[in-house]
Amino acid sequence: MFNLILEQVLNSLQFGVMLFLIASGLTLVFGVMNFVNLAHGSFFMIGAYLAAAVAGLTGSFWLGLAVALPASALLGMLLEWLVFRRLYRRDHMTHVLATFALILICNDGVRMIWGPQPLPLNMPPAFAGPVMLGSLPYSSYRLLVMAVGMVVALGLYLLINRTRIGMWVRAGANNLEMVTAMGINIRLLFMLVFSFGLVLAALAGTMLGPLVAVQAGMGDDVLILAFVVVVIGGIGSIPGAAVGALIVGTVDTLGRGLLPALFSLFLAPDAAASIGPALGSMIIYLVMIAVLFWRPSGLFPART
């Protein structure tokens, strides 16, 4: 039982770290640019597809990762220049409709390029086996995913709090009009924030690619959870995204992993297997409702 709980706790940390990578970019775009980007999850998918395609040709996961990230950044800059900057001054409903259309375009685009079947993305051979954590054999690749996420989170903290660009981002999240009045190049700031957020989503997709199926639409469900993280943590807040991601990752993973075992103590196995995961998914949204009730701006709102 102890090993089961430990494994689920580690899985929840790994999932929370990956949710943070997606939600941090989403909350920056939403907080700084006041732009609702439903297509953010599509770059989770695009990053995984690019990495899988390159890794399939070369046999190297790391080369796939090295190509996927800059390619996602360039594609993000191109989309920001061609599409998104024409939507910034529109209302949120226009943002939703335009970016939802991009979701459909991206999903059909990867089907046209790579076909309808899932694309294999193998984990690096050095991290393919388990490691022993006491008496628990645990995936070394999942530990690598957690380590990469934590390093990126630390780098993101230093970038936001210790650099001039980070100062612009924090100022833009609090008072964009004042940033404009100070003569900062808003178009450049928006392009950097937008492309950087998409790179984080692509990184999450690439790292999770060996653990999930690389297929069209794989970013849609993750996007919903990322929005929940942003709402819980506070729009535009990187610390809020970190805390919210850990909360959602823990609640989702522990709920899906432990509730079926708990319900099996007094329900039939089939009923426990169906009720447990469903209730685990519901708890996430109950937590979001509770946070919105007590703190409508989230746990760590950027705008004060």
mmCIF file of C-alpha atoms in Angstrom:
data_model
loop_
_atom_site.group_PDB
_atom_site.id
_atom_site.type_symbol
_atom_site.label_atom_id
_atom_site.label_comp_id
_atom_site.label_asym_id
_atom_site.label_seq_id
_atom_site.Cartn_x
_atom_site.Cartn_y
_atom_site.Cartn_z
ATOM 1 C CA MET A 1 0.000 0.000 0.000
ATOM 2 C CA PHE A 2 2.868 2.362 0.831
ATOM 3 C CA ASN A 3 4.463 1.743 -2.568
ATOM 4 C CA LEU A 4 1.137 2.457 -4.294
ATOM 5 C CA ILE A 5 0.749 5.788 -2.481
ATOM 6 C CA LEU A 6 4.388 6.747 -3.150
ATOM 7 C CA GLU A 7 4.021 5.918 -6.835
ATOM 8 C CA GLN A 8 0.853 7.984 -7.141
ATOM 9 C CA VAL A 9 2.460 10.933 -5.322
ATOM 10 C CA LEU A 10 5.426 10.847 -7.711
ATOM 11 C CA ASN A 11 3.086 10.584 -10.701
ATOM 12 C CA SER A 12 1.106 13.566 -9.425
ATOM 13 C CA LEU A 13 4.300 15.632 -9.090
ATOM 14 C CA GLN A 14 5.364 14.688 -12.615
ATOM 15 C CA PHE A 15 1.952 15.572 -14.026
ATOM 16 C CA GLY A 16 1.845 18.811 -12.036
ATOM 17 C CA VAL A 17 5.260 19.878 -13.355
ATOM 18 C CA MET A 18 4.137 19.322 -16.947
ATOM 19 C CA LEU A 19 0.882 21.192 -16.299
ATOM 20 C CA PHE A 20 2.971 24.080 -15.000
ATOM 21 C CA LEU A 21 4.928 24.275 -18.262
ATOM 22 C CA ILE A 22 1.681 24.552 -20.223
ATOM 23 C CA ALA A 23 -0.161 26.823 -17.790
ATOM 24 C CA SER A 24 2.764 29.213 -17.249
ATOM 25 C CA GLY A 25 2.839 30.138 -20.933
ATOM 26 C CA LEU A 26 -0.946 30.357 -21.011
ATOM 27 C CA THR A 27 -1.119 32.612 -17.957
ATOM 28 C CA LEU A 28 1.598 34.913 -19.342
ATOM 29 C CA VAL A 29 -0.278 35.358 -22.607
ATOM 30 C CA PHE A 30 -3.582 35.842 -20.810
ATOM 31 C CA GLY A 31 -2.155 38.082 -18.085
ATOM 32 C CA VAL A 32 0.097 40.308 -20.185
ATOM 33 C CA MET A 33 -1.811 40.434 -23.464
ATOM 34 C CA ASN A 34 -5.376 39.873 -22.201
ATOM 35 C CA PHE A 35 -5.683 37.330 -24.990
ATOM 36 C CA VAL A 36 -7.631 34.066 -24.720
ATOM 37 C CA ASN A 37 -5.646 31.524 -26.739
ATOM 38 C CA LEU A 38 -7.534 28.250 -27.026
ATOM 39 C CA ALA A 39 -4.933 27.068 -29.541
ATOM 40 C CA HIS A 40 -2.258 26.974 -26.832
ATOM 41 C CA GLY A 41 -2.803 23.239 -26.387
ATOM 42 C CA SER A 42 -2.242 22.703 -30.093
ATOM 43 C CA PHE A 43 1.421 23.567 -29.605
ATOM 44 C CA PHE A 44 1.590 20.862 -26.951
ATOM 45 C CA MET A 45 0.596 18.547 -29.807
ATOM 46 C CA ILE A 46 2.789 20.210 -32.464
ATOM 47 C CA GLY A 47 5.886 19.999 -30.268
ATOM 48 C CA ALA A 48 5.292 16.287 -29.699
ATOM 49 C CA TYR A 49 4.717 15.654 -33.426
ATOM 50 C CA LEU A 50 7.835 17.558 -34.504
ATOM 51 C CA ALA A 51 9.973 15.742 -31.955
ATOM 52 C CA ALA A 52 8.493 12.362 -32.919
ATOM 53 C CA ALA A 53 9.051 12.999 -36.628
ATOM 54 C CA VAL A 54 12.703 14.018 -36.173
ATOM 55 C CA ALA A 55 13.358 11.241 -33.645
ATOM 56 C CA GLY A 56 11.839 8.722 -36.069
ATOM 57 C CA LEU A 57 14.208 9.844 -38.831
ATOM 58 C CA THR A 58 17.353 10.133 -36.726
ATOM 59 C CA GLY A 59 16.716 7.706 -33.871
ATOM 60 C CA SER A 60 17.593 10.425 -31.335
ATOM 61 C CA PHE A 61 15.055 11.760 -28.864
ATOM 62 C CA TRP A 62 17.362 14.627 -27.927
ATOM 63 C CA LEU A 63 17.738 15.755 -31.545
ATOM 64 C CA GLY A 64 13.957 15.685 -31.845
ATOM 65 C CA LEU A 65 13.698 17.900 -28.775
ATOM 66 C CA ALA A 66 16.393 20.254 -30.097
ATOM 67 C CA VAL A 67 14.491 20.704 -33.367
ATOM 68 C CA ALA A 68 10.967 20.870 -31.930
ATOM 69 C CA LEU A 69 11.558 23.812 -29.594
ATOM 70 C CA PRO A 70 13.045 26.381 -32.027
ATOM 71 C CA ALA A 71 10.641 25.235 -34.753
ATOM 72 C CA SER A 72 7.718 25.844 -32.389
ATOM 73 C CA ALA A 73 9.126 29.265 -31.508
ATOM 74 C CA LEU A 74 9.429 30.250 -35.177
ATOM 75 C CA LEU A 75 5.926 28.977 -35.934
ATOM 76 C CA GLY A 76 4.604 30.893 -32.933
ATOM 77 C CA MET A 77 6.251 34.116 -34.104
ATOM 78 C CA LEU A 78 4.816 33.606 -37.581
ATOM 79 C CA LEU A 79 1.302 33.041 -36.238
ATOM 80 C CA GLU A 80 1.600 36.037 -33.921
ATOM 81 C CA TRP A 81 2.644 38.224 -36.848
ATOM 82 C CA LEU A 82 0.094 36.910 -39.344
ATOM 83 C CA VAL A 83 -2.947 36.265 -37.148
ATOM 84 C CA PHE A 84 -2.872 37.109 -33.476
ATOM 85 C CA ARG A 85 -1.724 40.709 -33.489
ATOM 86 C CA ARG A 86 -4.790 41.527 -35.606
ATOM 87 C CA LEU A 87 -6.998 40.167 -32.814
ATOM 88 C CA TYR A 88 -5.513 41.836 -29.726
ATOM 89 C CA ARG A 89 -7.934 44.754 -29.741
ATOM 90 C CA ARG A 90 -10.957 42.525 -30.361
ATOM 91 C CA ASP A 91 -13.207 41.166 -27.630
ATOM 92 C CA HIS A 92 -12.681 37.801 -25.942
ATOM 93 C CA MET A 93 -15.416 36.120 -27.959
ATOM 94 C CA THR A 94 -13.468 36.881 -31.139
ATOM 95 C CA HIS A 95 -10.352 35.421 -29.512
ATOM 96 C CA VAL A 96 -12.247 32.244 -28.644
ATOM 97 C CA LEU A 97 -13.730 31.802 -32.114
ATOM 98 C CA ALA A 98 -10.470 32.518 -33.966
ATOM 99 C CA THR A 99 -8.294 30.284 -31.787
ATOM 100 C CA PHE A 100 -10.884 27.496 -31.805
ATOM 101 C CA ALA A 101 -10.649 27.597 -35.585
ATOM 102 C CA LEU A 102 -6.877 27.238 -35.227
ATOM 103 C CA ILE A 103 -7.393 24.127 -33.088
ATOM 104 C CA LEU A 104 -9.345 22.520 -35.922
ATOM 105 C CA ILE A 105 -6.745 23.624 -38.488
ATOM 106 C CA CYS A 106 -3.864 22.237 -36.424
ATOM 107 C CA ASN A 107 -5.617 18.921 -35.723
ATOM 108 C CA ASP A 108 -6.449 18.403 -39.383
ATOM 109 C CA GLY A 109 -3.022 19.655 -40.414
ATOM 110 C CA VAL A 110 -1.137 17.009 -38.433
ATOM 111 C CA ARG A 111 -3.501 14.341 -39.826
ATOM 112 C CA MET A 112 -2.722 15.508 -43.362
ATOM 113 C CA ILE A 113 1.041 15.546 -42.771
ATOM 114 C CA TRP A 114 1.559 12.489 -40.534
ATOM 115 C CA GLY A 115 -1.636 10.511 -41.044
ATOM 116 C CA PRO A 116 -4.438 9.531 -38.645
ATOM 117 C CA GLN A 117 -2.441 6.921 -36.713
ATOM 118 C CA PRO A 118 -0.518 7.876 -33.523
ATOM 119 C CA LEU A 119 3.151 8.656 -34.089
ATOM 120 C CA PRO A 120 5.656 6.745 -31.911
ATOM 121 C CA LEU A 121 8.079 8.746 -29.764
ATOM 122 C CA ASN A 122 10.490 6.554 -27.829
ATOM 123 C CA MET A 123 12.113 7.734 -24.630
ATOM 124 C CA PRO A 124 15.927 8.004 -24.526
ATOM 125 C CA PRO A 125 17.526 4.558 -24.040
ATOM 126 C CA ALA A 126 19.431 5.777 -20.977
ATOM 127 C CA PHE A 127 16.126 6.499 -19.234
ATOM 128 C CA ALA A 128 14.098 3.569 -20.538
ATOM 129 C CA GLY A 129 14.478 1.415 -17.430
ATOM 130 C CA PRO A 130 13.293 1.805 -13.849
ATOM 131 C CA VAL A 131 15.248 2.943 -10.811
ATOM 132 C CA MET A 132 14.736 1.635 -7.300
ATOM 133 C CA LEU A 133 13.315 4.098 -4.781
ATOM 134 C CA GLY A 134 13.554 1.941 -1.694
ATOM 135 C CA SER A 135 11.449 -1.072 -2.608
ATOM 136 C CA LEU A 136 9.582 0.742 -5.394
ATOM 137 C CA PRO A 137 10.776 0.366 -9.002
ATOM 138 C CA TYR A 138 9.943 3.690 -10.644
ATOM 139 C CA SER A 139 10.365 4.960 -14.195
ATOM 140 C CA SER A 140 13.637 6.860 -14.557
ATOM 141 C CA TYR A 141 12.119 8.791 -17.470
ATOM 142 C CA ARG A 142 9.334 10.145 -15.233
ATOM 143 C CA LEU A 143 12.022 11.340 -12.833
ATOM 144 C CA LEU A 144 13.767 13.012 -15.783
ATOM 145 C CA VAL A 145 10.491 14.742 -16.720
ATOM 146 C CA MET A 146 10.176 16.067 -13.167
ATOM 147 C CA ALA A 147 13.791 17.256 -13.148
ATOM 148 C CA VAL A 148 13.435 19.050 -16.503
ATOM 149 C CA GLY A 149 10.227 20.714 -15.362
ATOM 150 C CA MET A 150 11.783 21.898 -12.105
ATOM 151 C CA VAL A 151 14.863 23.285 -13.887
ATOM 152 C CA VAL A 152 12.641 25.136 -16.352
ATOM 153 C CA ALA A 153 10.491 26.445 -13.491
ATOM 154 C CA LEU A 154 13.607 27.786 -11.724
ATOM 155 C CA GLY A 155 14.857 29.341 -14.957
ATOM 156 C CA LEU A 156 11.458 30.903 -15.569
ATOM 157 C CA TYR A 157 11.450 32.350 -12.049
ATOM 158 C CA LEU A 158 14.882 33.892 -12.609
ATOM 159 C CA LEU A 159 13.848 35.203 -16.023
ATOM 160 C CA ILE A 160 10.688 36.849 -14.699
ATOM 161 C CA ASN A 161 12.232 38.267 -11.526
ATOM 162 C CA ARG A 162 15.869 38.971 -12.429
ATOM 163 C CA THR A 163 15.924 40.235 -16.031
ATOM 164 C CA ARG A 164 14.804 43.325 -17.889
ATOM 165 C CA ILE A 165 12.443 41.321 -20.102
ATOM 166 C CA GLY A 166 10.953 39.808 -16.984
ATOM 167 C CA MET A 167 10.462 43.304 -15.582
ATOM 168 C CA TRP A 168 8.560 44.250 -18.751
ATOM 169 C CA VAL A 169 6.417 41.118 -18.446
ATOM 170 C CA ARG A 170 5.573 41.776 -14.786
ATOM 171 C CA ALA A 171 4.826 45.413 -15.543
ATOM 172 C CA GLY A 172 2.660 44.440 -18.491
ATOM 173 C CA ALA A 173 0.698 41.999 -16.349
ATOM 174 C CA ASN A 174 -0.059 44.757 -13.842
ATOM 175 C CA ASN A 175 -0.471 47.876 -15.993
ATOM 176 C CA LEU A 176 -0.056 47.552 -19.748
ATOM 177 C CA GLU A 177 -0.995 51.216 -20.350
ATOM 178 C CA MET A 178 1.893 52.398 -18.170
ATOM 179 C CA VAL A 179 4.311 50.102 -19.996
ATOM 180 C CA THR A 180 3.186 51.611 -23.302
ATOM 181 C CA ALA A 181 3.596 55.135 -21.934
ATOM 182 C CA MET A 182 7.192 54.344 -20.886
ATOM 183 C CA GLY A 183 8.116 53.679 -24.511
ATOM 184 C CA ILE A 184 8.578 49.900 -24.355
ATOM 185 C CA ASN A 185 8.098 48.162 -27.697
ATOM 186 C CA ILE A 186 4.754 46.459 -27.054
ATOM 187 C CA ARG A 187 4.747 44.540 -30.333
ATOM 188 C CA LEU A 188 8.131 43.025 -29.524
ATOM 189 C CA LEU A 189 7.033 42.244 -25.963
ATOM 190 C CA PHE A 190 3.864 40.543 -27.185
ATOM 191 C CA MET A 191 5.776 38.476 -29.761
ATOM 192 C CA LEU A 192 8.345 37.353 -27.188
ATOM 193 C CA VAL A 193 5.721 36.447 -24.585
ATOM 194 C CA PHE A 194 3.549 34.651 -27.114
ATOM 195 C CA SER A 195 6.336 32.594 -28.706
ATOM 196 C CA PHE A 196 7.916 31.798 -25.327
ATOM 197 C CA GLY A 197 4.607 30.520 -24.002
ATOM 198 C CA LEU A 198 4.223 28.257 -27.031
ATOM 199 C CA VAL A 199 7.771 26.926 -26.584
ATOM 200 C CA LEU A 200 6.900 25.907 -23.022
ATOM 201 C CA ALA A 201 3.808 24.089 -24.309
ATOM 202 C CA ALA A 202 5.896 22.365 -27.001
ATOM 203 C CA LEU A 203 8.459 21.324 -24.378
ATOM 204 C CA ALA A 204 5.711 19.773 -22.264
ATOM 205 C CA GLY A 205 4.330 17.924 -25.277
ATOM 206 C CA THR A 206 7.761 16.611 -26.253
ATOM 207 C CA MET A 207 8.576 15.406 -22.737
ATOM 208 C CA LEU A 208 5.188 13.734 -22.306
ATOM 209 C CA GLY A 209 5.200 12.264 -25.819
ATOM 210 C CA PRO A 210 6.834 8.960 -24.768
ATOM 211 C CA LEU A 211 4.267 8.559 -21.964
ATOM 212 C CA VAL A 212 1.098 9.311 -23.952
ATOM 213 C CA ALA A 213 -0.067 8.736 -27.510
ATOM 214 C CA VAL A 214 1.257 11.360 -29.958
ATOM 215 C CA GLN A 215 -1.947 11.895 -31.906
ATOM 216 C CA ALA A 216 -4.188 14.638 -33.248
ATOM 217 C CA GLY A 217 -6.146 16.383 -30.507
ATOM 218 C CA MET A 218 -3.820 15.297 -27.703
ATOM 219 C CA GLY A 219 -3.550 18.879 -26.449
ATOM 220 C CA ASP A 220 -7.287 19.526 -26.113
ATOM 221 C CA ASP A 221 -7.847 17.803 -22.753
ATOM 222 C CA VAL A 222 -4.590 19.190 -21.373
ATOM 223 C CA LEU A 223 -5.705 22.700 -22.356
ATOM 224 C CA ILE A 224 -8.812 22.390 -20.178
ATOM 225 C CA LEU A 225 -6.703 21.448 -17.157
ATOM 226 C CA ALA A 226 -4.265 24.280 -17.947
ATOM 227 C CA PHE A 227 -7.130 26.794 -17.845
ATOM 228 C CA VAL A 228 -8.200 25.338 -14.484
ATOM 229 C CA VAL A 229 -4.632 25.845 -13.239
ATOM 230 C CA VAL A 230 -4.637 29.465 -14.431
ATOM 231 C CA VAL A 231 -7.977 30.169 -12.748
ATOM 232 C CA ILE A 232 -6.896 28.586 -9.459
ATOM 233 C CA GLY A 233 -3.462 30.228 -9.396
ATOM 234 C CA GLY A 234 -4.462 33.669 -10.663
ATOM 235 C CA ILE A 235 -4.290 35.127 -14.156
ATOM 236 C CA GLY A 236 -0.819 36.370 -15.064
ATOM 237 C CA SER A 237 0.857 34.868 -11.985
ATOM 238 C CA ILE A 238 3.764 32.454 -12.428
ATOM 239 C CA PRO A 239 3.810 31.445 -8.713
ATOM 240 C CA GLY A 240 0.065 30.948 -8.977
ATOM 241 C CA ALA A 241 0.545 28.703 -12.007
ATOM 242 C CA ALA A 242 3.093 26.622 -10.069
ATOM 243 C CA VAL A 243 0.837 26.191 -7.034
ATOM 244 C CA GLY A 244 -2.255 25.616 -9.164
ATOM 245 C CA ALA A 245 -0.455 23.007 -11.297
ATOM 246 C CA LEU A 246 0.662 21.075 -8.231
ATOM 247 C CA ILE A 247 -2.863 21.194 -6.787
ATOM 248 C CA VAL A 248 -4.500 20.021 -10.020
ATOM 249 C CA GLY A 249 -1.829 17.395 -10.696
ATOM 250 C CA THR A 250 -2.129 16.003 -7.179
ATOM 251 C CA VAL A 251 -5.930 15.986 -7.106
ATOM 252 C CA ASP A 252 -6.226 14.470 -10.599
ATOM 253 C CA THR A 253 -3.592 11.754 -10.198
ATOM 254 C CA LEU A 254 -4.418 10.744 -6.630
ATOM 255 C CA GLY A 255 -8.132 10.850 -7.394
ATOM 256 C CA ARG A 256 -7.807 8.579 -10.427
ATOM 257 C CA GLY A 257 -5.262 6.290 -8.775
ATOM 258 C CA LEU A 258 -6.517 5.912 -5.208
ATOM 259 C CA LEU A 259 -10.280 6.423 -5.356
ATOM 260 C CA PRO A 260 -10.922 3.195 -7.328
ATOM 261 C CA ALA A 261 -8.979 1.246 -4.688
ATOM 262 C CA LEU A 262 -10.907 3.008 -1.931
ATOM 263 C CA PHE A 263 -14.317 2.377 -3.510
ATOM 264 C CA SER A 264 -13.413 -1.267 -4.153
ATOM 265 C CA LEU A 265 -13.556 -1.813 -0.397
ATOM 266 C CA PHE A 266 -17.346 -1.468 -0.364
ATOM 267 C CA LEU A 267 -18.402 -1.575 -4.061
ATOM 268 C CA ALA A 268 -18.189 -4.127 -6.834
ATOM 269 C CA PRO A 269 -14.908 -3.942 -8.805
ATOM 270 C CA ASP A 270 -16.619 -2.761 -12.010
ATOM 271 C CA ALA A 271 -18.519 -0.011 -10.174
ATOM 272 C CA ALA A 272 -15.387 1.102 -8.317
ATOM 273 C CA ALA A 273 -13.386 1.216 -11.570
ATOM 274 C CA SER A 274 -15.971 3.510 -13.208
ATOM 275 C CA ILE A 275 -17.005 5.711 -10.256
ATOM 276 C CA GLY A 276 -13.495 6.361 -8.899
ATOM 277 C CA PRO A 277 -11.934 8.062 -11.958
ATOM 278 C CA ALA A 278 -15.140 9.997 -12.691
ATOM 279 C CA LEU A 279 -15.259 11.361 -9.154
ATOM 280 C CA GLY A 280 -11.542 12.123 -9.295
ATOM 281 C CA SER A 281 -12.119 14.300 -12.376
ATOM 282 C CA MET A 282 -15.022 16.073 -10.680
ATOM 283 C CA ILE A 283 -12.951 16.959 -7.614
ATOM 284 C CA ILE A 284 -10.679 19.178 -9.730
ATOM 285 C CA TYR A 285 -13.593 21.404 -10.687
ATOM 286 C CA LEU A 286 -14.955 21.392 -7.145
ATOM 287 C CA VAL A 287 -11.575 22.708 -6.007
ATOM 288 C CA MET A 288 -11.734 25.410 -8.683
ATOM 289 C CA ILE A 289 -15.252 26.405 -7.547
ATOM 290 C CA ALA A 290 -14.087 26.606 -3.933
ATOM 291 C CA VAL A 291 -11.100 28.803 -4.856
ATOM 292 C CA LEU A 292 -13.287 31.122 -6.944
ATOM 293 C CA PHE A 293 -15.786 31.369 -4.101
ATOM 294 C CA TRP A 294 -13.204 32.393 -1.495
ATOM 295 C CA ARG A 295 -10.668 34.145 -3.773
ATOM 296 C CA PRO A 296 -12.283 35.229 -7.063
ATOM 297 C CA SER A 297 -8.942 36.491 -8.430
ATOM 298 C CA GLY A 298 -7.140 33.212 -7.703
ATOM 299 C CA LEU A 299 -4.647 32.245 -5.015
ATOM 300 C CA PHE A 300 -1.832 34.530 -6.237
ATOM 301 C CA PRO A 301 -3.323 37.172 -8.559
ATOM 302 C CA ALA A 302 -0.823 39.191 -10.592
ATOM 303 C CA ARG A 303 -3.028 42.271 -10.692
ATOM 304 C CA THR A 304 -3.395 43.783 -7.221
#
